[in-house]
């Protein structure tokens, strides 16, 4: 490329999508710079998937230690130290932050640790005042927590702050019914907090299969998590003793020590200067792109959560890779969004791939549903009355599996392998032809009725 510009590519945002795109573009020979206003690694590494999963592991010990006695262990006094877990998790986040920074630097990508915005056709201005130019601009600015407007909403926190709390709050109110709400409900509940989930609708986890949602709800209630449905926030105020009193429609006020908003994530595109060069945005502020992640301006691309396609790390990474291969690798590549597996790291976790039963009935007409509702062996011995549910949805015409859904221990681990079979278009007969691996929970996949 002619050297008319300072860089061949300038990426705004060093998260999952931006890091992959920058690194691969540089490996293809491009001169690349990236700006990051917070920490290299982005949401997933710094304040999303990774630290969240570590808290989930930590939380699981509550039940594992309880169950251990039934397996013959005598335990001394067990105490949980939140600060120890928090600090260990944050130390690992620091390590990953360094590893991602090294990866970029080892590929010759220049990093600006400051906010960037677009100030001209090919021009980017950094918070410190420096202006640079680039042939291509990649917007990879992710999403940001949405906090509903209500008096006192500033007294609440979001998942961003949850990783830095000084203590586990004694009483937590979590607003929202999505995966982040249910995951943090499980975490805080296991750490001994009293958790109340408050949701506007009467559903949790809308995108997941109906039967699994019901199962999680029942198990969560059994574990002591309270739910308030059809409740809208009216306001939050601080009481004299430092607690938070929350008023909502349809219910009495509730006093808690922490309000966590997990009420969705919106594309992080405000103040980026996109409109100034005519880049088209959608109603939620998402950057509109074609299947190559190109905006309506030929030299501006966008990947990841800021495009509001599928807000998951592996998807942002694939979009970043496809962008770099297309633009700098001379290999036009698109991302296949069909049959993306996903999980909720609740207690117990759930995972799904493909259509729910409801979606399949609407789309296909005839469907066959198989399921296995069982108590895992480990729970039987532990005296834990918690049942797992696996559900397989098949196209009634050709037996092809169009959806697979599981709730139970290790469901996401099992799902990653099973999703390959679903993606490959296998049938129920193909699963049945595979001999069970006994004794496992996963064997239920080939024994469903
Ligand atoms: P991000 O990773 O958010 O990166 C965007 C980066 O851009 C950020 O670092 C931001 O600071 C930076 N930035 C923004 N604007 C500017 C600017 N103007 N100048 C410079 N820098 C800027 N996904 C999963 O797949 N599995 C999970 O289990 C999972 N759990 C999650 C749990 C939580 C609590 C959260 C919040 C998210 C979770 N996600 C999970 C979602 C996942 O984190 C995102 O889908 C993923 O990080 C999106 O990557 P991205 O590159 O689009 O954006």
Tab-separated table of C-alpha atoms in Angstrom, residues 30-386:
chain	number	residue	atom	x	y	z
A	30	UNK	CA	-0.157	-4.246	7.510
A	31	UNK	CA	1.144	-1.345	9.613
A	32	UNK	CA	-1.321	-1.331	12.508
A	33	UNK	CA	-2.097	0.822	15.543
A	34	UNK	CA	-4.767	0.275	18.175
A	35	UNK	CA	-6.206	2.643	20.780
A	36	UNK	CA	-7.541	1.348	24.097
A	37	UNK	CA	-9.078	3.699	26.641
A	38	UNK	CA	-9.236	1.239	29.564
A	39	UNK	CA	-7.221	-2.007	29.529
A	40	UNK	CA	-5.933	-4.164	26.684
A	41	UNK	CA	-7.953	-7.384	26.560
A	42	UNK	CA	-11.362	-5.732	26.674
A	43	UNK	CA	-14.529	-6.770	28.434
A	44	UNK	CA	-14.099	-10.542	28.266
A	45	UNK	CA	-10.660	-10.609	29.818
A	46	UNK	CA	-10.833	-7.623	32.142
A	47	UNK	CA	-14.441	-7.547	33.396
A	48	UNK	CA	-16.471	-10.236	31.699
A	49	UNK	CA	-16.179	-13.925	30.845
A	50	UNK	CA	-12.830	-14.659	32.483
A	51	UNK	CA	-13.122	-13.073	35.956
A	52	UNK	CA	-16.787	-14.091	36.025
A	53	UNK	CA	-15.948	-17.736	35.402
A	54	UNK	CA	-13.324	-17.629	38.159
A	55	UNK	CA	-15.940	-16.343	40.605
A	56	UNK	CA	-18.255	-19.142	39.443
A	57	UNK	CA	-15.544	-21.692	40.242
A	58	UNK	CA	-15.020	-20.067	43.638
A	59	UNK	CA	-18.737	-20.093	44.358
A	60	UNK	CA	-19.062	-23.779	43.534
A	61	UNK	CA	-16.900	-24.754	46.466
A	62	UNK	CA	-19.777	-23.840	48.786
A	63	UNK	CA	-21.772	-26.872	47.626
A	64	UNK	CA	-18.747	-29.056	46.901
A	65	UNK	CA	-17.490	-28.664	50.470
A	66	UNK	CA	-20.953	-29.420	51.838
A	67	UNK	CA	-21.230	-32.530	49.646
A	68	UNK	CA	-17.703	-33.671	50.530
A	69	UNK	CA	-18.910	-34.957	53.913
A	70	UNK	CA	-21.213	-37.435	52.179
A	71	UNK	CA	-18.150	-38.697	50.315
A	72	UNK	CA	-16.389	-39.472	53.557
A	73	UNK	CA	-14.393	-36.301	54.129
A	74	UNK	CA	-14.151	-34.693	57.517
A	75	UNK	CA	-13.594	-31.011	57.120
A	76	UNK	CA	-12.424	-28.515	59.651
A	77	UNK	CA	-14.033	-25.139	59.889
A	78	UNK	CA	-14.517	-23.712	56.380
A	79	UNK	CA	-14.584	-19.990	55.906
A	80	UNK	CA	-14.820	-17.995	52.723
A	81	UNK	CA	-12.590	-14.950	52.218
A	82	UNK	CA	-13.978	-12.758	49.425
A	83	UNK	CA	-10.978	-10.439	49.390
A	84	UNK	CA	-8.602	-13.383	48.832
A	85	UNK	CA	-10.625	-14.635	45.866
A	86	UNK	CA	-11.154	-11.142	44.459
A	87	UNK	CA	-7.464	-10.280	44.642
A	88	UNK	CA	-6.379	-13.588	43.105
A	89	UNK	CA	-8.849	-13.070	40.261
A	90	UNK	CA	-7.715	-9.489	39.705
A	91	UNK	CA	-4.065	-10.632	39.716
A	92	UNK	CA	-4.857	-13.099	36.956
A	93	UNK	CA	-6.645	-10.364	35.041
A	94	UNK	CA	-3.400	-8.330	35.294
A	95	UNK	CA	-1.481	-11.304	33.922
A	96	UNK	CA	-3.858	-11.623	30.963
A	97	UNK	CA	-3.757	-7.892	30.352
A	98	UNK	CA	0.035	-8.213	30.042
A	99	UNK	CA	-0.230	-11.275	27.791
A	100	UNK	CA	-2.592	-9.506	25.368
A	101	UNK	CA	-0.372	-6.435	25.339
A	102	UNK	CA	2.658	-8.642	24.562
A	103	UNK	CA	0.810	-10.382	21.740
A	104	UNK	CA	0.078	-7.071	20.058
A	105	UNK	CA	3.585	-5.746	20.581
A	106	UNK	CA	5.186	-8.975	19.352
A	107	UNK	CA	3.272	-8.506	16.122
A	108	UNK	CA	4.489	-4.932	15.778
A	109	UNK	CA	1.127	-3.356	16.567
A	110	UNK	CA	1.506	0.106	18.101
A	111	UNK	CA	-0.694	0.626	21.167
A	112	UNK	CA	-2.099	3.974	22.264
A	113	UNK	CA	-3.376	3.721	25.827
A	114	UNK	CA	-5.977	6.431	25.404
A	115	UNK	CA	-9.430	7.117	24.022
A	116	UNK	CA	-9.712	7.677	20.274
A	117	UNK	CA	-12.357	9.242	18.062
A	118	UNK	CA	-12.787	9.740	14.380
A	119	UNK	CA	-12.279	13.349	13.328
A	120	UNK	CA	-11.987	13.077	9.545
A	121	UNK	CA	-12.450	10.689	6.632
A	122	UNK	CA	-9.236	8.820	7.483
A	123	UNK	CA	-8.306	10.731	10.604
A	124	UNK	CA	-8.311	9.661	14.249
A	125	UNK	CA	-7.667	11.978	17.182
A	126	UNK	CA	-6.370	10.604	20.453
A	127	UNK	CA	-7.423	11.949	23.855
A	128	UNK	CA	-3.935	13.399	24.347
A	129	UNK	CA	-4.449	15.579	21.263
A	130	UNK	CA	-2.346	13.667	18.709
A	131	UNK	CA	-3.911	13.165	15.280
A	132	UNK	CA	-3.050	10.231	13.015
A	133	UNK	CA	-4.322	8.941	9.677
A	134	UNK	CA	-5.145	5.447	8.480
A	135	UNK	CA	-6.234	3.863	5.219
A	136	UNK	CA	-8.747	1.646	7.077
A	137	UNK	CA	-10.472	2.261	10.397
A	138	UNK	CA	-11.844	-0.633	12.441
A	139	UNK	CA	-14.406	0.148	15.133
A	140	UNK	CA	-14.198	-2.524	17.859
A	141	UNK	CA	-15.469	-0.551	20.837
A	142	UNK	CA	-17.705	-3.248	22.339
A	143	UNK	CA	-20.790	-2.621	24.439
A	144	UNK	CA	-21.451	-0.956	27.741
A	145	UNK	CA	-23.938	-1.771	30.542
A	146	UNK	CA	-27.349	-0.184	30.136
A	147	UNK	CA	-28.730	1.289	33.350
A	148	UNK	CA	-32.466	2.093	33.355
A	149	UNK	CA	-33.351	5.640	34.255
A	150	UNK	CA	-34.897	6.037	37.680
A	151	UNK	CA	-34.269	8.324	40.641
A	152	UNK	CA	-31.210	7.096	42.533
A	153	UNK	CA	-30.007	4.741	39.790
A	154	UNK	CA	-26.478	6.077	40.384
A	155	UNK	CA	-26.541	4.255	43.747
A	156	UNK	CA	-26.470	0.926	41.915
A	157	UNK	CA	-23.521	-0.828	40.310
A	158	UNK	CA	-23.053	-2.846	37.123
A	159	UNK	CA	-21.031	-5.969	36.397
A	160	UNK	CA	-18.029	-3.652	35.828
A	161	UNK	CA	-17.896	-2.809	39.526
A	162	UNK	CA	-18.987	-6.219	40.839
A	163	UNK	CA	-15.464	-7.578	40.448
A	164	UNK	CA	-14.051	-4.906	42.755
A	165	UNK	CA	-16.477	-5.016	45.712
A	166	UNK	CA	-14.951	-4.700	49.177
A	167	UNK	CA	-17.206	-7.409	50.598
A	168	UNK	CA	-19.946	-9.767	49.540
A	169	UNK	CA	-23.090	-7.716	50.206
A	170	UNK	CA	-25.430	-9.323	52.746
A	171	UNK	CA	-28.483	-8.567	50.588
A	172	UNK	CA	-28.227	-8.035	46.836
A	173	UNK	CA	-30.916	-6.964	44.419
A	174	UNK	CA	-30.106	-7.873	40.827
A	175	UNK	CA	-32.118	-6.115	38.153
A	176	UNK	CA	-32.532	-8.075	34.911
A	177	UNK	CA	-33.323	-11.577	33.737
A	178	UNK	CA	-30.496	-12.290	31.302
A	179	UNK	CA	-27.401	-14.403	31.637
A	180	UNK	CA	-25.359	-11.845	33.585
A	181	UNK	CA	-28.171	-11.436	36.154
A	182	UNK	CA	-28.542	-15.194	36.641
A	183	UNK	CA	-24.812	-15.810	36.798
A	184	UNK	CA	-24.224	-13.180	39.472
A	185	UNK	CA	-27.315	-14.408	41.345
A	186	UNK	CA	-25.691	-17.847	41.553
A	187	UNK	CA	-22.330	-16.408	42.590
A	188	UNK	CA	-23.642	-14.174	45.367
A	189	UNK	CA	-26.100	-16.804	46.565
A	190	UNK	CA	-23.308	-19.369	46.991
A	191	UNK	CA	-21.233	-16.798	48.871
A	192	UNK	CA	-24.050	-16.432	51.381
A	193	UNK	CA	-25.823	-13.282	50.207
A	194	UNK	CA	-29.591	-13.071	50.070
A	195	UNK	CA	-30.335	-12.466	46.388
A	196	UNK	CA	-33.480	-11.026	44.856
A	197	UNK	CA	-33.817	-10.889	41.076
A	198	UNK	CA	-36.161	-8.151	39.880
A	199	UNK	CA	-37.311	-8.340	36.301
A	200	UNK	CA	-39.626	-6.254	34.115
A	201	UNK	CA	-41.166	-9.258	32.367
A	202	UNK	CA	-42.178	-12.652	33.703
A	203	UNK	CA	-39.349	-14.465	31.929
A	204	UNK	CA	-35.723	-15.159	32.607
A	205	UNK	CA	-33.250	-16.034	29.842
A	206	UNK	CA	-35.649	-15.388	26.962
A	207	UNK	CA	-33.386	-16.963	24.297
A	208	UNK	CA	-33.129	-20.311	26.048
A	209	UNK	CA	-35.443	-23.305	25.811
A	210	UNK	CA	-38.617	-23.015	27.884
A	211	UNK	CA	-38.118	-26.249	29.872
A	212	UNK	CA	-34.570	-25.336	30.856
A	213	UNK	CA	-35.563	-21.853	31.942
A	214	UNK	CA	-38.271	-23.353	34.158
A	215	UNK	CA	-35.796	-25.829	35.607
A	216	UNK	CA	-33.266	-23.106	36.469
A	217	UNK	CA	-35.998	-20.981	38.024
A	218	UNK	CA	-37.152	-23.870	40.241
A	219	UNK	CA	-33.629	-24.773	41.322
A	220	UNK	CA	-32.747	-21.131	41.986
A	221	UNK	CA	-35.841	-20.708	44.173
A	222	UNK	CA	-34.926	-23.886	46.059
A	223	UNK	CA	-31.474	-22.436	46.703
A	224	UNK	CA	-33.115	-19.374	48.256
A	225	UNK	CA	-32.992	-16.830	45.410
A	226	UNK	CA	-36.134	-14.677	45.358
A	227	UNK	CA	-37.722	-13.489	42.112
A	228	UNK	CA	-39.970	-10.528	41.535
A	229	UNK	CA	-41.494	-10.491	38.053
A	230	UNK	CA	-43.372	-7.703	36.267
A	231	UNK	CA	-41.633	-5.150	38.472
A	232	UNK	CA	-40.368	-1.789	37.204
A	233	UNK	CA	-37.962	0.285	39.243
A	234	UNK	CA	-39.475	3.470	40.691
A	235	UNK	CA	-36.426	4.636	42.612
A	236	UNK	CA	-33.560	3.888	44.939
A	237	UNK	CA	-32.683	5.868	48.044
A	238	UNK	CA	-30.093	5.550	50.754
A	239	UNK	CA	-31.438	4.969	54.274
A	240	UNK	CA	-29.903	6.468	57.420
A	241	UNK	CA	-28.053	3.238	58.177
A	242	UNK	CA	-26.465	3.142	54.715
A	243	UNK	CA	-28.743	0.512	53.169
A	244	UNK	CA	-30.532	1.021	49.850
A	245	UNK	CA	-34.315	1.128	49.793
A	246	UNK	CA	-35.679	0.171	46.380
A	247	UNK	CA	-39.206	1.021	45.304
A	248	UNK	CA	-40.796	-0.850	42.405
A	249	UNK	CA	-44.188	-1.332	40.834
A	250	UNK	CA	-46.396	-4.144	42.135
A	251	UNK	CA	-44.312	-4.984	45.214
A	252	UNK	CA	-43.417	-3.615	48.628
A	253	UNK	CA	-40.182	-1.679	48.937
A	254	UNK	CA	-37.139	-3.791	49.623
A	255	UNK	CA	-33.995	-2.916	51.603
A	256	UNK	CA	-30.684	-4.253	50.316
A	257	UNK	CA	-26.979	-3.507	50.590
A	258	UNK	CA	-26.236	-3.554	46.869
A	259	UNK	CA	-28.223	-3.053	43.669
A	260	UNK	CA	-26.624	-4.637	40.609
A	261	UNK	CA	-28.001	-3.574	37.239
A	262	UNK	CA	-27.729	-6.392	34.709
A	263	UNK	CA	-30.243	-4.843	32.376
A	264	UNK	CA	-28.600	-5.361	29.015
A	265	UNK	CA	-25.584	-4.028	27.158
A	266	UNK	CA	-25.741	-1.352	24.486
A	267	UNK	CA	-23.265	-0.717	21.647
A	268	UNK	CA	-20.499	1.597	22.806
A	269	UNK	CA	-20.522	4.057	19.928
A	270	UNK	CA	-21.375	7.393	21.573
A	271	UNK	CA	-18.954	10.255	20.956
A	272	UNK	CA	-16.861	8.249	18.493
A	273	UNK	CA	-17.409	10.659	15.613
A	274	UNK	CA	-18.933	8.008	13.358
A	275	UNK	CA	-21.799	10.245	12.273
A	276	UNK	CA	-19.340	12.974	11.289
A	277	UNK	CA	-18.109	10.835	8.385
A	278	UNK	CA	-21.554	9.458	7.558
A	279	UNK	CA	-21.267	5.959	9.064
A	280	UNK	CA	-24.777	4.595	9.464
A	281	UNK	CA	-25.918	3.581	12.952
A	282	UNK	CA	-29.002	1.596	14.007
A	283	UNK	CA	-31.628	2.478	16.630
A	284	UNK	CA	-29.529	1.196	19.534
A	285	UNK	CA	-26.422	2.986	18.255
A	286	UNK	CA	-25.060	-0.212	16.708
A	287	UNK	CA	-22.742	0.181	13.714
A	288	UNK	CA	-24.528	-1.182	10.667
A	289	UNK	CA	-22.332	-3.537	8.660
A	290	UNK	CA	-22.582	-6.011	5.791
A	291	UNK	CA	-21.526	-9.668	5.972
A	292	UNK	CA	-17.874	-8.621	5.632
A	293	UNK	CA	-18.274	-6.258	8.621
A	294	UNK	CA	-17.974	-3.256	6.272
A	295	UNK	CA	-20.022	-0.134	7.033
A	296	UNK	CA	-21.652	2.046	4.375
A	297	UNK	CA	-18.247	3.815	4.150
A	298	UNK	CA	-15.867	1.541	2.264
A	299	UNK	CA	-12.843	2.196	4.453
A	300	UNK	CA	-14.603	1.843	7.823
A	301	UNK	CA	-15.342	-1.585	9.302
A	302	UNK	CA	-16.788	-2.689	12.638
A	303	UNK	CA	-16.664	-5.987	14.549
A	304	UNK	CA	-17.887	-7.372	17.852
A	305	UNK	CA	-20.483	-6.128	20.310
A	306	UNK	CA	-20.616	-2.612	18.818
A	307	UNK	CA	-22.390	-4.140	15.802
A	308	UNK	CA	-24.953	-5.878	18.050
A	309	UNK	CA	-25.009	-9.088	16.050
A	310	UNK	CA	-24.222	-11.837	18.572
A	311	UNK	CA	-22.645	-10.422	21.735
A	312	UNK	CA	-20.212	-13.228	22.537
A	313	UNK	CA	-16.425	-13.304	22.676
A	314	UNK	CA	-15.820	-16.126	20.172
A	315	UNK	CA	-18.053	-14.315	17.691
A	316	UNK	CA	-16.153	-11.028	18.076
A	317	UNK	CA	-12.900	-12.947	17.580
A	318	UNK	CA	-14.165	-14.629	14.410
A	319	UNK	CA	-15.396	-11.318	13.052
A	320	UNK	CA	-11.994	-9.740	13.752
A	321	UNK	CA	-10.204	-12.614	12.046
A	322	UNK	CA	-12.544	-12.555	9.030
A	323	UNK	CA	-12.074	-8.788	8.673
A	324	UNK	CA	-8.277	-9.057	8.713
A	325	UNK	CA	-8.237	-11.980	6.265
A	326	UNK	CA	-10.633	-10.159	3.934
A	327	UNK	CA	-8.970	-6.750	3.902
A	328	UNK	CA	-5.300	-7.612	4.418
A	329	UNK	CA	-5.035	-11.324	3.610
A	330	UNK	CA	-6.600	-11.229	0.166
A	331	UNK	CA	-9.059	-13.896	1.315
A	332	UNK	CA	-12.674	-12.649	1.525
A	333	UNK	CA	-14.152	-14.370	4.563
A	334	UNK	CA	-17.531	-14.179	6.276
A	335	UNK	CA	-18.657	-15.520	9.637
A	336	UNK	CA	-21.188	-18.344	9.845
A	337	UNK	CA	-23.726	-17.413	12.529
A	338	UNK	CA	-25.646	-20.678	12.321
A	339	UNK	CA	-25.686	-22.962	15.392
A	340	UNK	CA	-23.557	-20.862	17.750
A	341	UNK	CA	-23.469	-22.610	21.135
A	342	UNK	CA	-23.853	-20.489	24.244
A	343	UNK	CA	-24.010	-21.011	27.987
A	344	UNK	CA	-25.204	-19.491	31.220
A	345	UNK	CA	-22.776	-20.142	34.068
A	346	UNK	CA	-25.544	-20.226	36.622
A	347	UNK	CA	-25.802	-22.751	39.494
A	348	UNK	CA	-26.256	-25.239	37.849
A	349	UNK	CA	-25.101	-24.036	34.440
A	350	UNK	CA	-27.105	-24.355	31.270
A	351	UNK	CA	-26.091	-24.446	27.622
A	352	UNK	CA	-27.801	-24.580	24.270
A	353	UNK	CA	-27.226	-24.726	20.552
A	354	UNK	CA	-29.707	-24.264	17.735
A	355	UNK	CA	-33.446	-23.763	18.025
A	356	UNK	CA	-35.526	-23.985	21.179
A	357	UNK	CA	-38.588	-26.214	21.053
A	358	UNK	CA	-40.816	-23.167	20.550
A	359	UNK	CA	-38.727	-21.798	17.695
A	360	UNK	CA	-38.570	-25.193	15.999
A	361	UNK	CA	-42.347	-25.666	16.199
A	362	UNK	CA	-42.909	-22.223	14.681
A	363	UNK	CA	-40.358	-22.695	11.902
A	364	UNK	CA	-40.583	-26.360	11.024
A	365	UNK	CA	-44.116	-27.485	11.801
A	366	UNK	CA	-43.338	-31.064	12.740
A	367	UNK	CA	-40.679	-31.607	15.326
A	368	UNK	CA	-39.723	-34.505	17.551
A	369	UNK	CA	-38.567	-33.792	21.067
A	370	UNK	CA	-36.504	-36.217	23.129
A	371	UNK	CA	-35.404	-35.645	26.647
A	372	UNK	CA	-33.640	-37.039	29.639
A	373	UNK	CA	-34.567	-35.818	33.094
A	374	UNK	CA	-32.159	-37.337	35.585
A	375	UNK	CA	-30.414	-36.918	38.907
A	376	UNK	CA	-26.642	-36.955	38.419
A	377	UNK	CA	-24.939	-39.805	40.322
A	378	UNK	CA	-22.859	-37.330	42.302
A	379	UNK	CA	-26.001	-35.597	43.538
A	380	UNK	CA	-27.621	-38.909	44.504
A	381	UNK	CA	-24.780	-39.783	46.865
A	382	UNK	CA	-24.595	-36.235	48.165
A	383	UNK	CA	-28.335	-36.296	48.885
A	384	UNK	CA	-28.790	-33.263	46.660
A	385	UNK	CA	-32.225	-33.275	45.128
A	386	UNK	CA	-31.276	-31.381	41.968
